[in-house]
CSV table of C-alpha atoms in Angstrom, one decimal:
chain,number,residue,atom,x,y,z
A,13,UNK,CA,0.0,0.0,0.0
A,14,UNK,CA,1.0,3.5,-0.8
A,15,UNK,CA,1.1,5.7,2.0
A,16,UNK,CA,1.8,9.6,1.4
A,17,UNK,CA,0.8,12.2,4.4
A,18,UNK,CA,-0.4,14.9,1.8
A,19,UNK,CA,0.0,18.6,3.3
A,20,UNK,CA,-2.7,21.1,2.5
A,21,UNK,CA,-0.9,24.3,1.0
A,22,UNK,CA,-0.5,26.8,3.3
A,23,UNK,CA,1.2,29.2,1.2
A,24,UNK,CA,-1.2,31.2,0.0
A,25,UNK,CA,-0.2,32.2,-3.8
A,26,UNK,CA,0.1,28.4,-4.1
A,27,UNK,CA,-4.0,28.0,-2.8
A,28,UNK,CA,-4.8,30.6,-4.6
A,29,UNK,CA,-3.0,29.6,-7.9
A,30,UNK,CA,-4.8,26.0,-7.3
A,31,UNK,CA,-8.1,27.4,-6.9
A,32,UNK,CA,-7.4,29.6,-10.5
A,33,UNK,CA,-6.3,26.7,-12.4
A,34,UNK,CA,-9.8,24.4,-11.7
A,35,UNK,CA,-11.6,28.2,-12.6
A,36,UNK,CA,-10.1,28.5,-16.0
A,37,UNK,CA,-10.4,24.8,-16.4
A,38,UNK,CA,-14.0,24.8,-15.8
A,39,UNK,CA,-14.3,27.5,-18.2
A,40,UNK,CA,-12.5,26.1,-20.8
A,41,UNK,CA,-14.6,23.3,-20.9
A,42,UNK,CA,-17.6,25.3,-22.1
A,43,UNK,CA,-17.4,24.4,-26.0
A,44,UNK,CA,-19.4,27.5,-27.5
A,45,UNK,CA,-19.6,26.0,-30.8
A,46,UNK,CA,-20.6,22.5,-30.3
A,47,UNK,CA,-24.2,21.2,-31.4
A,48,UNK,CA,-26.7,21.6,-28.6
A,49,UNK,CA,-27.8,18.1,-27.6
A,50,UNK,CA,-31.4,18.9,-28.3
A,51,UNK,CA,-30.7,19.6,-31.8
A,52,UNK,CA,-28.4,16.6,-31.8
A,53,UNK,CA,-31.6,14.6,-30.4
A,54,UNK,CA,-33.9,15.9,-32.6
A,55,UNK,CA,-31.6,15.1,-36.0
A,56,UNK,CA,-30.2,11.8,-34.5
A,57,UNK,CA,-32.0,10.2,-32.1
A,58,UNK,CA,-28.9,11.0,-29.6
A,59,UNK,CA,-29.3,9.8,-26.1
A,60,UNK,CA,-25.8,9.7,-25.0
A,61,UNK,CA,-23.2,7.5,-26.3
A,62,UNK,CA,-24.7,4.9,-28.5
A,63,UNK,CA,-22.6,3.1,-31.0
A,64,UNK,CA,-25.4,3.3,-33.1
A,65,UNK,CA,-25.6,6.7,-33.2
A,66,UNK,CA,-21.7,7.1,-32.9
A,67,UNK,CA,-21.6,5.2,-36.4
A,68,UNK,CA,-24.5,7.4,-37.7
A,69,UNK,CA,-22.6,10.7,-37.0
A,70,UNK,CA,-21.3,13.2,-39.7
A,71,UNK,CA,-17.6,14.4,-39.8
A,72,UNK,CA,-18.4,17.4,-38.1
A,73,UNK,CA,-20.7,15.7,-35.1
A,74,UNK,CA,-17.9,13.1,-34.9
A,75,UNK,CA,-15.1,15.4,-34.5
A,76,UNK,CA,-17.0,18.0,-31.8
A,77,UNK,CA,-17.5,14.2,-30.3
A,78,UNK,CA,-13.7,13.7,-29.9
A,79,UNK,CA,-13.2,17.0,-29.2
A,80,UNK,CA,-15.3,17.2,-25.8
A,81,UNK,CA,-14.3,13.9,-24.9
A,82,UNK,CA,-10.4,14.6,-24.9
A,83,UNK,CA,-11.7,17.5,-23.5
A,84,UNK,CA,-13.0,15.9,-20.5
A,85,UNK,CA,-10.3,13.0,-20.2
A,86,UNK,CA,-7.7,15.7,-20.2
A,87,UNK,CA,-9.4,18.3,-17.5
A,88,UNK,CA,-9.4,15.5,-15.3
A,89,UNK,CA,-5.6,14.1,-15.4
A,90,UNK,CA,-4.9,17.9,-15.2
A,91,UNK,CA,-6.3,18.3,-12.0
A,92,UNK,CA,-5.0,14.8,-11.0
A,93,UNK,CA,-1.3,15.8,-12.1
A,94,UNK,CA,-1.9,19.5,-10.2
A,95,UNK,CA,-2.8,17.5,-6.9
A,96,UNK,CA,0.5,15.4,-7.4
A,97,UNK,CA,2.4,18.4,-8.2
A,98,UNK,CA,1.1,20.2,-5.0
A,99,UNK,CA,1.8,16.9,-2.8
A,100,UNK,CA,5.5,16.4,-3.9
A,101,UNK,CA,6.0,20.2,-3.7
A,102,UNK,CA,4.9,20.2,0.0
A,103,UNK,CA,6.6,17.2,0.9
A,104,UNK,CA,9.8,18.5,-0.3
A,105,UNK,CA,9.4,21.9,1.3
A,106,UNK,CA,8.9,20.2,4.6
A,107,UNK,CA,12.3,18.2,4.0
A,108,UNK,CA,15.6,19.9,5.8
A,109,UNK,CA,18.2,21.0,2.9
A,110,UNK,CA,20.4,18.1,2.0
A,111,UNK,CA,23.5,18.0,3.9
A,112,UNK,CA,26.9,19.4,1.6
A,113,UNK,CA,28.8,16.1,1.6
A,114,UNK,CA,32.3,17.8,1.1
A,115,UNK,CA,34.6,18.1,3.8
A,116,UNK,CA,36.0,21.8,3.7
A,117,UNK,CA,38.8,21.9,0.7
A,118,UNK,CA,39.1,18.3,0.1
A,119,UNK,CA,35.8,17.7,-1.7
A,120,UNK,CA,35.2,17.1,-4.8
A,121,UNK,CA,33.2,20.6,-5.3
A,122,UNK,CA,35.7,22.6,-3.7
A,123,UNK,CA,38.4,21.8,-6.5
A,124,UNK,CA,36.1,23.2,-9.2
A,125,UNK,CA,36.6,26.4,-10.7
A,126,UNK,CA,34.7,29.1,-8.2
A,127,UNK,CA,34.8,31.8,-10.9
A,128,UNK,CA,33.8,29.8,-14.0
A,129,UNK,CA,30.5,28.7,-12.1
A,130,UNK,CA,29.9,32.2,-10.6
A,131,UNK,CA,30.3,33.4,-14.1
A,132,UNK,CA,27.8,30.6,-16.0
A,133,UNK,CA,25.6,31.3,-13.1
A,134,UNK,CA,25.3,34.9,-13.8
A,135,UNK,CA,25.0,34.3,-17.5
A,136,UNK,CA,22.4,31.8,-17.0
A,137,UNK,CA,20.8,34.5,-15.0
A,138,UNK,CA,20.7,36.9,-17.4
A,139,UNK,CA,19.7,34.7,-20.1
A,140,UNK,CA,16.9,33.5,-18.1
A,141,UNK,CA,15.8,37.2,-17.3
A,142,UNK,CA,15.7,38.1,-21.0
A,143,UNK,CA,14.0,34.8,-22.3
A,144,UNK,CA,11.5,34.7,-19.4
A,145,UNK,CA,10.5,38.8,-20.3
A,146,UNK,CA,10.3,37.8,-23.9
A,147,UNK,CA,7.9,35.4,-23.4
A,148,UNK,CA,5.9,37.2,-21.5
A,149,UNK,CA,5.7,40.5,-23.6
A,150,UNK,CA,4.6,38.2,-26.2
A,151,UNK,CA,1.9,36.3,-24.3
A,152,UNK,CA,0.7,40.3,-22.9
A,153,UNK,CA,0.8,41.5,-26.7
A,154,UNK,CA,-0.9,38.1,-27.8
A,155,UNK,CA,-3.6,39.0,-25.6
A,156,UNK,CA,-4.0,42.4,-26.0
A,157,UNK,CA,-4.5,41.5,-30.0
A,158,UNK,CA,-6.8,38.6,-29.4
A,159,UNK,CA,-9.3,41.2,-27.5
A,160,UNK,CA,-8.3,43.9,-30.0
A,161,UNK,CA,-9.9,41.1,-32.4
A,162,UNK,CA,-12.8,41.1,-30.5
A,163,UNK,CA,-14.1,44.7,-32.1
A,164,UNK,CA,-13.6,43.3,-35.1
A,165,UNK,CA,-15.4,43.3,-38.3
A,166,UNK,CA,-14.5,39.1,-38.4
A,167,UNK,CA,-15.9,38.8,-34.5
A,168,UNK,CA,-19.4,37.7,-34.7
A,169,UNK,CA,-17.9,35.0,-37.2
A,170,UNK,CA,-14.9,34.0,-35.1
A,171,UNK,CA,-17.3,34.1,-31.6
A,172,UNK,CA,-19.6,31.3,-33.8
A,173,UNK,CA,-16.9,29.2,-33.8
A,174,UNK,CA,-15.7,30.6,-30.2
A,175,UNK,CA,-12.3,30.4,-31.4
A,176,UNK,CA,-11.6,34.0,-30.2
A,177,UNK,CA,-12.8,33.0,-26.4
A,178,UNK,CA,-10.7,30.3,-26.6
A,179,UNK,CA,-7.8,32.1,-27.9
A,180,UNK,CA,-8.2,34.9,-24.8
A,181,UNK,CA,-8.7,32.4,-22.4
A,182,UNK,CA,-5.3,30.2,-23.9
A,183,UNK,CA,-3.5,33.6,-23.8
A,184,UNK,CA,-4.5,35.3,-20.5
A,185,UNK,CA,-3.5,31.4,-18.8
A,186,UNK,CA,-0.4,31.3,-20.4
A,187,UNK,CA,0.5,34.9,-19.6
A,188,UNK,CA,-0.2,33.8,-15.7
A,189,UNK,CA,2.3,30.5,-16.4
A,190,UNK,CA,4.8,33.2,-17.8
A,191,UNK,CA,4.8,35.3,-14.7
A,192,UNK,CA,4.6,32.2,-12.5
A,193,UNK,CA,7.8,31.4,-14.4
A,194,UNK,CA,9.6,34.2,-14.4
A,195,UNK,CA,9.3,35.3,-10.6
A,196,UNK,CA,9.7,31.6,-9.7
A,197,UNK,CA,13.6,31.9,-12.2
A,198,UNK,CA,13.9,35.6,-10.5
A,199,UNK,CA,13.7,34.2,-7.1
A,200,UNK,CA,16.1,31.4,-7.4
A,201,UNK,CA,18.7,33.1,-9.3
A,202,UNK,CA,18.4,36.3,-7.4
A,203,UNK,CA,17.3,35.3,-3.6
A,204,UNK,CA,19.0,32.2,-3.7
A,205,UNK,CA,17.2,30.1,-1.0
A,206,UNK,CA,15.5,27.7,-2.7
A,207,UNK,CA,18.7,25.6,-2.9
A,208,UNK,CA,18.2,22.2,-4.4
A,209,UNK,CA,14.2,22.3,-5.0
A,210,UNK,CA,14.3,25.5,-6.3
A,211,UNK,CA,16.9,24.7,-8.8
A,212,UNK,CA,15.0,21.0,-9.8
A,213,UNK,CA,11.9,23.0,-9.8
A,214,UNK,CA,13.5,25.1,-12.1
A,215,UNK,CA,15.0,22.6,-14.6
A,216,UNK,CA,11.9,20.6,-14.8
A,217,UNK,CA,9.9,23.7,-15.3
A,218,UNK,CA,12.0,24.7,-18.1
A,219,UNK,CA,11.4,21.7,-19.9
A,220,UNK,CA,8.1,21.1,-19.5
A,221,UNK,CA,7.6,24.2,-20.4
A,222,UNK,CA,8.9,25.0,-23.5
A,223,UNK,CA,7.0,21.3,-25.0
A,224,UNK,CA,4.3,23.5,-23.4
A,225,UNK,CA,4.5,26.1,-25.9
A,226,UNK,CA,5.1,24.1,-28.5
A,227,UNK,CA,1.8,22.4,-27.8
A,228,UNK,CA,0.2,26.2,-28.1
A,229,UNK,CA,1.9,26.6,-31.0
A,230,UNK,CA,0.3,23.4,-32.7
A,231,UNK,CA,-3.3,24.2,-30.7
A,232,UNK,CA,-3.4,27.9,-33.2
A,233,UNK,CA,-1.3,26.9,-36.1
A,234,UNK,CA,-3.6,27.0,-38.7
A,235,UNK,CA,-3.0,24.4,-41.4
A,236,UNK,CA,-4.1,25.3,-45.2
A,237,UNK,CA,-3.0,23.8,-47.8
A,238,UNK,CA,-5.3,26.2,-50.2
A,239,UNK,CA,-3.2,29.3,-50.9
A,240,UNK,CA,-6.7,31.5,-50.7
A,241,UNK,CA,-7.7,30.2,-47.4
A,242,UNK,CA,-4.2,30.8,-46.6
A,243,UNK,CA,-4.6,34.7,-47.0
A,244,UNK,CA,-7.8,34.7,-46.1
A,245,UNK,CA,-7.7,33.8,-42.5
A,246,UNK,CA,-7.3,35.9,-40.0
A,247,UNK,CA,-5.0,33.9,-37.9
A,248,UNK,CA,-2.0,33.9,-40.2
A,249,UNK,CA,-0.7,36.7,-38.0
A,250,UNK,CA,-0.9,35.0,-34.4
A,251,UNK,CA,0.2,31.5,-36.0
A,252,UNK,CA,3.5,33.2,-37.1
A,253,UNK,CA,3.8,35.0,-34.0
A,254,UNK,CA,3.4,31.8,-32.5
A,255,UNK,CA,6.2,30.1,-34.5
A,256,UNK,CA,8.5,32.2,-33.4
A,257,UNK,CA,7.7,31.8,-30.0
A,258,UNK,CA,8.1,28.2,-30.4
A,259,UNK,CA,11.7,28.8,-32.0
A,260,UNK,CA,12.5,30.9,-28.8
A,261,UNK,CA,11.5,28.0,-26.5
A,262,UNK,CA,13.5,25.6,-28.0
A,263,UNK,CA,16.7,28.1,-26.9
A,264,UNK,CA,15.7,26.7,-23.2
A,265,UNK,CA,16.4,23.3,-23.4
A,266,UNK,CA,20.5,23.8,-24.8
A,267,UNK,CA,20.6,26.5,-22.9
A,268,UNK,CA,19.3,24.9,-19.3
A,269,UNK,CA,20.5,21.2,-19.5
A,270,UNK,CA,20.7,19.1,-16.5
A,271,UNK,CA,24.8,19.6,-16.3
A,272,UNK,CA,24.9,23.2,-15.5
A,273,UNK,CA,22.0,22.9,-13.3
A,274,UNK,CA,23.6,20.4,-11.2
A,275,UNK,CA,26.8,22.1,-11.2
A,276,UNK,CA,25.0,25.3,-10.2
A,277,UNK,CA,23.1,23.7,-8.1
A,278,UNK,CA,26.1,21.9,-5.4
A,279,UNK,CA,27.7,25.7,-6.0
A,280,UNK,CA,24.6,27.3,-4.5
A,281,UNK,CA,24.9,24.6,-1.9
A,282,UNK,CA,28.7,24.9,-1.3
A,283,UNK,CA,28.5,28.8,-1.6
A,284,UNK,CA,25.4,29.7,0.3
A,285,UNK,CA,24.8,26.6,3.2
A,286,UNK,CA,28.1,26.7,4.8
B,20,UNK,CA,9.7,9.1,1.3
B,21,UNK,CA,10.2,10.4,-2.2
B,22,UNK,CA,10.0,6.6,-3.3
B,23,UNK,CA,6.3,6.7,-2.4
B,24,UNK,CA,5.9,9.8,-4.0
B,25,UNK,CA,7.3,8.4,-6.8
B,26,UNK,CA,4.6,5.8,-6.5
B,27,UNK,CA,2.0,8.1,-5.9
B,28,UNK,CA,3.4,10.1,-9.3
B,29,UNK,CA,3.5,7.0,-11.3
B,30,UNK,CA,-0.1,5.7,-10.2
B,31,UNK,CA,-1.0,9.4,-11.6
B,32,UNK,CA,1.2,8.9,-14.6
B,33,UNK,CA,0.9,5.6,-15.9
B,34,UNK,CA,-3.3,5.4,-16.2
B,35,UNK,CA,-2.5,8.5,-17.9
B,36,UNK,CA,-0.6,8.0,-21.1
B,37,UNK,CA,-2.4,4.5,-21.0
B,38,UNK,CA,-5.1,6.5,-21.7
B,39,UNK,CA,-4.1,9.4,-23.9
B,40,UNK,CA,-2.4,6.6,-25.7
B,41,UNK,CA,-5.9,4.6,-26.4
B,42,UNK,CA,-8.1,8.3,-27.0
B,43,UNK,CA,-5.1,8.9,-29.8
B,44,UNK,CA,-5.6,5.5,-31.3
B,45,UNK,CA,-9.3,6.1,-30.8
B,46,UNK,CA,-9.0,9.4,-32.9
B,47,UNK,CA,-6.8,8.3,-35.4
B,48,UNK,CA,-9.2,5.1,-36.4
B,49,UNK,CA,-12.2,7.2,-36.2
B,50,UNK,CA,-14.0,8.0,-39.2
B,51,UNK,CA,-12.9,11.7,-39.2
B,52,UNK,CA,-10.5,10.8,-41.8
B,53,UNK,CA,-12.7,8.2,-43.5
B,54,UNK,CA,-14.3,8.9,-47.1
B,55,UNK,CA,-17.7,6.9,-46.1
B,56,UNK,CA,-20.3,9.5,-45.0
B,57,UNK,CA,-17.5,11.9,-47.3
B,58,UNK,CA,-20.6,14.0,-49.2
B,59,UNK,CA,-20.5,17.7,-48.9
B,60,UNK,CA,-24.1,18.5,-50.4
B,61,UNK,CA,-22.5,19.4,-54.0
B,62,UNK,CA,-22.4,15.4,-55.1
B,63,UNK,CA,-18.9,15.2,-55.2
B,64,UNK,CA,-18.1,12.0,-54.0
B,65,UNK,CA,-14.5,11.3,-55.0
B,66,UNK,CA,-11.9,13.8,-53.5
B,67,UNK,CA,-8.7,13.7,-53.7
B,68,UNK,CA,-6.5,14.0,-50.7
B,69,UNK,CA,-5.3,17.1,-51.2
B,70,UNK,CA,-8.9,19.0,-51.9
B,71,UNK,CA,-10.3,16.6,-48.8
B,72,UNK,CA,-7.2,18.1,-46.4
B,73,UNK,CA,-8.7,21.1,-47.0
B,74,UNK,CA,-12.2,20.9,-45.2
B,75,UNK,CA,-12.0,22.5,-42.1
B,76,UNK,CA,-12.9,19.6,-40.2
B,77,UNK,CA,-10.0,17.3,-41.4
B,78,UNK,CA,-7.8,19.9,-40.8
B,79,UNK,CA,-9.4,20.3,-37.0
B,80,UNK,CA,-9.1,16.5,-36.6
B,81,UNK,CA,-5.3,16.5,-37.8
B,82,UNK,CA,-4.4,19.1,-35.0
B,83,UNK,CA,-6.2,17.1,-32.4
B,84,UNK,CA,-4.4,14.1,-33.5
B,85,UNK,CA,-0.9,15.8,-33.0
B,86,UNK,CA,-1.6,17.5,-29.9
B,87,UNK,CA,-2.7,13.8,-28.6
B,88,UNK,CA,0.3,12.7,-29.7
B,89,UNK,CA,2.5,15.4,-28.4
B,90,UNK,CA,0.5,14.7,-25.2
B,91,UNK,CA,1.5,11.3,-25.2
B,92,UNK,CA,5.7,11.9,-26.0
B,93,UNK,CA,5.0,14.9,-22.9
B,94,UNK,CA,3.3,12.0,-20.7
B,95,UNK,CA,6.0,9.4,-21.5
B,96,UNK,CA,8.9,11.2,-20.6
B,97,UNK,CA,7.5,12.0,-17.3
B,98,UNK,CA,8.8,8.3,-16.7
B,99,UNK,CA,11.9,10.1,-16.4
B,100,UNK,CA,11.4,12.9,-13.7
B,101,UNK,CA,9.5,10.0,-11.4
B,102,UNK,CA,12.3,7.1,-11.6
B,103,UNK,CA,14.7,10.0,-10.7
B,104,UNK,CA,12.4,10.8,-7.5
B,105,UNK,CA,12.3,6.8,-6.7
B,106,UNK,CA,15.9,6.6,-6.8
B,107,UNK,CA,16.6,8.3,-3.3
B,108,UNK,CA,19.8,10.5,-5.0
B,109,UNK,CA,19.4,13.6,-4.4
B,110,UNK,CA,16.1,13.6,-3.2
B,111,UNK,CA,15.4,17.3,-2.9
B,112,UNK,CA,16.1,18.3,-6.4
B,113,UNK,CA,14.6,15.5,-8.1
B,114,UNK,CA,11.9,15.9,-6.4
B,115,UNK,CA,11.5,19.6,-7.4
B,116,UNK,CA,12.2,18.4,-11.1
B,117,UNK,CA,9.0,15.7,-10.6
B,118,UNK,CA,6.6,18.7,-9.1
B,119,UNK,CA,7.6,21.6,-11.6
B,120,UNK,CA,7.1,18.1,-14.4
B,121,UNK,CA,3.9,17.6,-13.4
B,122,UNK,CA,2.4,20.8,-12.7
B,123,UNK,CA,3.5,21.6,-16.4
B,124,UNK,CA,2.4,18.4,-17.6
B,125,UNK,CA,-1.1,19.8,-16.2
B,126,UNK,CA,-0.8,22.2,-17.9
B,127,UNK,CA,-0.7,21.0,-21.0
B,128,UNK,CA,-3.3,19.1,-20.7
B,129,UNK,CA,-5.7,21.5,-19.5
């Protein structure tokens, strides 16, 4: 049997943050564009799932039907993965820092060139300062444009589909992971007293991430392989936009590999816990 | 400790891409991409695949086919993260690197 004593969050950004992410989740959910089920009874004889009526259904019935099932699945195993998340975060808070297992000069860590780390650390710093601000002027100004599109002369078109709600609502949740990135890289590079979590908090994040974005960047890119439609649709702006920003999260995975972060990692330990 | 966590992580994970991994296959063998029901209202029966990649809903149903799958890579490499937490070396940072994993991974699938 597995036993894990699970500790509430008392931090309060972290509650609060929790309590967000099932908000936006449950609002995600609501599919503006999908066939009202009384429409779908009257045309189909719908009552629920029913192979019968599974093997009945048009393209477009059967893909809305795949949509809001993924949908579902995947609203659940976020919140399942959130609750995990929160459970090993709290765990490891409660643990005392690892104990530096160098003996003073003799240690491995002590022969290591001081400067060169000190210097990748600050550079890794910076870099992390600039990609993490970049990201999230373009999430702000991805945001700004998607409600800007909301005046539009294409709105009541783009609200029938409700791909501009979803848009806003992707946008304004990824600007809040870009924040919750940024000051989480800020604090560990600048306060320095996260130690070991904050740094394996901060690799993982990275990496996770950045396939993150690149899943954004496949959820807008709008595939045509007509030339007209092509310059027709109104999203050709925010899918290039979006490429980009998926070229500048794939700087974060050569830039923050696990080496470094280890090495900067025992230095933080070596530096600032003695 | 973090072995149990890493228990608890893979009892979360595992069921997971088990399941993303079946909804993908589900997807891909549905009839979205299948020419039976393929009439448009215009009488055209026979497309080719180019004109048929064209209709909106094909084009839908390819990008909910690769975010599955990108879903699935994302969920199987969190196998990683969580046999670094049950190995008991140093616990606190792999232990961040599984939270900060699966909070993104959440994240990606909401």
């Amino acid at each position: 049997m597995i036993f894990v004593h699970i500790n509430l969050p008392k931090n309060y950004l972290q509650f609060t943050t929790l309590l967000l992410v099932v908000f936006v989740s449950f609002w995600y959910q609501i599919d503006l564009d999908s066939i009202g089920e009384e429409e779908m009874e009257d045309n189909n004889q719908y009552n629920g799932y029913n192979p019968w009526w599974y093997r009945q259904m048009n393209e477009r019935e059967l893909l809305e039907y795949h949509q809001k099932v993924v949908s579902y699945v995947c609203l659940a195993f976020a919140i399942a993965f959130f609750a995990t998340s929160t459970c090993a975060y709290s765990w490891a808070r409660a643990q005392p820092g690892s104990l530096v297992r160098s003996s003073a000069g003799n240690g491995p860590y002590e022969q290591r060139n001081r400067a060169h780390l000190s210097a990748q650390f600050e550079m890794l710093s910076e870099i992390w300062t600039f990609i993490s601000l970049c990201t999230l002027v373009i999430f702000i100004g991805l945001s700004i444009a998607s409600l800007v599109l909301l005046g539009s002369e294409d709105a009541d078109r783009m609200r029938e589909k409700a791909r501009l709600i979803n848009m806003i609502i992707i946008n304004v949740w990824m600007v809040v992971v870009s924040l919750f990135m940024m000051f989480w890289g800020n604090e560990v590079f600048s306060v320095k007293r996260r130690g070991n979590l904050g740094m394996g908090m901060l690799y993982g994040g990275c990496k996770y991430f950045s396939s993150l974005l690149l899943l954004v960047c496949f959820l807008f890119a709008n595939f045509s392989f007509d030339q007209r439609e092509r310059e027709e649709s109104t999203w050709v702006g925010c899918k290039c936009i979006f490429c980009r920003l998926d070229c500048i999260s794939e700087y974060y995975d050569p830039l923050l590999t696990r080496s470094p972060f280890l090495q900067l990692q025992q230095h933080m330990l070596v530096c600032f816990f003695r | 400790m973090s072995g149990s966590l890493g228990s608890l992580a893979m009892l979360v994970a595992l069921p997971s891409f088990i399941a993303l991994l079946t909804l993908f296959f589900w997807t891909v063998t549905s009839n979205i991409f299948g020419n039976d029901n393929n009439n448009d209202g215009n009488g055209e029966q026979q497309r080719d695949w180019w004109e048929d990649m064209n209709r909106e809903e094909k084009r839908n149903g390819l990008k909910l086919i690769i975010n599955l799958l990108g879903l699935c890579i994302a969920c199987g490499t969190l196998m990683v993260p969580i046999s670094m937490a049950r190995s008991g070396l140093q616990e606190k940072f792999n232990v961040g690197v599984l939270a900060a994993s699966l909070f993104m991974f959440g994240n990606m699938c909401k």
